[in-house]
Amino acid sequence: MEEGFTKLNRNQFRYFEEWLSKHLEELYENKIAYEVRWQDEDFYVKLCDESSYTIDDIMLDIQQEVGYNTPN
């Protein structure tokens, strides 16, 4: 895939879409758009403007919401 895209599996992409729906108003106010491409079972996501958010920020927020980084 092209440079600048982050590869997500189907489950990660589902969490990404949920995060987007929770932050839709904020994304709209900051005029943040994203591009999604897919190939087989993989999704490739790219933010068009990373001045307010980066894809890494979003993925970290998702991990914290889901509890991937919480100790047992």
PDB file of C-alpha atoms in Angstrom:
ATOM      1  CA  MET A   1       0.000   0.000   0.000  1.00  0.00           C
ATOM      2  CA  GLU A   2       1.009   3.587  -0.375  1.00  0.00           C
ATOM      3  CA  GLU A   3       3.100   5.456   2.148  1.00  0.00           C
ATOM      4  CA  GLY A   4       1.264   7.214   4.953  1.00  0.00           C
ATOM      5  CA  PHE A   5      -1.452   4.590   5.369  1.00  0.00           C
ATOM      6  CA  THR A   6      -1.852   2.563   8.551  1.00  0.00           C
ATOM      7  CA  LYS A   7      -2.796  -1.081   8.116  1.00  0.00           C
ATOM      8  CA  LEU A   8      -5.708  -2.283  10.275  1.00  0.00           C
ATOM      9  CA  ASN A   9      -7.360  -5.648  10.488  1.00  0.00           C
ATOM     10  CA  ARG A  10     -11.149  -5.923  10.435  1.00  0.00           C
ATOM     11  CA  ASN A  11     -11.474  -5.736  14.226  1.00  0.00           C
ATOM     12  CA  GLN A  12      -9.138  -2.738  14.524  1.00  0.00           C
ATOM     13  CA  PHE A  13     -11.063  -0.969  11.772  1.00  0.00           C
ATOM     14  CA  ARG A  14     -14.324  -1.582  13.628  1.00  0.00           C
ATOM     15  CA  TYR A  15     -12.844   0.109  16.714  1.00  0.00           C
ATOM     16  CA  PHE A  16     -11.581   2.939  14.493  1.00  0.00           C
ATOM     17  CA  GLU A  17     -15.087   3.499  13.120  1.00  0.00           C
ATOM     18  CA  GLU A  18     -16.527   3.495  16.647  1.00  0.00           C
ATOM     19  CA  TRP A  19     -13.944   6.073  17.720  1.00  0.00           C
ATOM     20  CA  LEU A  20     -14.847   8.237  14.722  1.00  0.00           C
ATOM     21  CA  SER A  21     -18.538   8.145  15.584  1.00  0.00           C
ATOM     22  CA  LYS A  22     -17.798   9.197  19.179  1.00  0.00           C
ATOM     23  CA  HIS A  23     -15.657  12.149  18.026  1.00  0.00           C
ATOM     24  CA  LEU A  24     -17.554  13.141  14.886  1.00  0.00           C
ATOM     25  CA  GLU A  25     -18.412  16.685  15.966  1.00  0.00           C
ATOM     26  CA  GLU A  26     -14.834  17.395  17.030  1.00  0.00           C
ATOM     27  CA  LEU A  27     -13.461  16.017  13.764  1.00  0.00           C
ATOM     28  CA  TYR A  28     -15.943  18.089  11.779  1.00  0.00           C
ATOM     29  CA  GLU A  29     -15.041  21.280  13.673  1.00  0.00           C
ATOM     30  CA  ASN A  30     -11.335  20.693  12.990  1.00  0.00           C
ATOM     31  CA  LYS A  31     -12.063  19.760   9.362  1.00  0.00           C
ATOM     32  CA  ILE A  32     -10.312  16.412   9.660  1.00  0.00           C
ATOM     33  CA  ALA A  33     -10.978  13.942   6.888  1.00  0.00           C
ATOM     34  CA  TYR A  34      -9.669  10.446   6.363  1.00  0.00           C
ATOM     35  CA  GLU A  35      -9.181   8.031   3.521  1.00  0.00           C
ATOM     36  CA  VAL A  36      -9.803   4.294   3.710  1.00  0.00           C
ATOM     37  CA  ARG A  37      -8.686   1.662   1.257  1.00  0.00           C
ATOM     38  CA  TRP A  38      -9.014  -2.068   1.622  1.00  0.00           C
ATOM     39  CA  GLN A  39      -7.455  -5.140   0.176  1.00  0.00           C
ATOM     40  CA  ASP A  40      -8.730  -8.593   1.087  1.00  0.00           C
ATOM     41  CA  GLU A  41      -9.201  -8.589   4.885  1.00  0.00           C
ATOM     42  CA  ASP A  42      -6.988  -5.542   5.562  1.00  0.00           C
ATOM     43  CA  PHE A  43      -7.955  -1.882   5.759  1.00  0.00           C
ATOM     44  CA  TYR A  44      -5.559   0.991   5.149  1.00  0.00           C
ATOM     45  CA  VAL A  45      -6.378   4.295   6.841  1.00  0.00           C
ATOM     46  CA  LYS A  46      -4.828   7.719   6.370  1.00  0.00           C
ATOM     47  CA  LEU A  47      -5.780  11.048   7.943  1.00  0.00           C
ATOM     48  CA  CYS A  48      -5.760  13.817   5.361  1.00  0.00           C
ATOM     49  CA  ASP A  49      -4.615  16.409   7.930  1.00  0.00           C
ATOM     50  CA  GLU A  50      -2.677  15.415  11.018  1.00  0.00           C
ATOM     51  CA  SER A  51      -2.287  18.897  12.497  1.00  0.00           C
ATOM     52  CA  SER A  52      -4.861  18.257  15.262  1.00  0.00           C
ATOM     53  CA  TYR A  53      -4.764  14.458  15.521  1.00  0.00           C
ATOM     54  CA  THR A  54      -2.455  11.805  14.204  1.00  0.00           C
ATOM     55  CA  ILE A  55      -3.492   8.277  13.376  1.00  0.00           C
ATOM     56  CA  ASP A  56      -1.118   7.148  16.149  1.00  0.00           C
ATOM     57  CA  ASP A  57      -2.970   9.364  18.655  1.00  0.00           C
ATOM     58  CA  ILE A  58      -6.272   7.840  17.618  1.00  0.00           C
ATOM     59  CA  MET A  59      -4.982   4.265  17.795  1.00  0.00           C
ATOM     60  CA  LEU A  60      -3.494   4.901  21.245  1.00  0.00           C
ATOM     61  CA  ASP A  61      -6.814   6.341  22.428  1.00  0.00           C
ATOM     62  CA  ILE A  62      -8.608   3.277  21.064  1.00  0.00           C
ATOM     63  CA  GLN A  63      -6.189   0.938  22.840  1.00  0.00           C
ATOM     64  CA  GLN A  64      -6.767   2.767  26.111  1.00  0.00           C
ATOM     65  CA  GLU A  65     -10.561   2.660  25.679  1.00  0.00           C
ATOM     66  CA  VAL A  66     -10.519  -1.051  24.871  1.00  0.00           C
ATOM     67  CA  GLY A  67      -8.138  -1.765  27.737  1.00  0.00           C
ATOM     68  CA  TYR A  68      -5.222  -3.247  25.808  1.00  0.00           C
ATOM     69  CA  ASN A  69      -2.741  -1.424  28.053  1.00  0.00           C
ATOM     70  CA  THR A  70      -4.362  -2.063  31.408  1.00  0.00           C
ATOM     71  CA  PRO A  71      -2.514  -4.401  33.760  1.00  0.00           C
ATOM     72  CA  ASN A  72      -4.153  -7.655  34.849  1.00  0.00           C
TER      73      ASN A  72
END
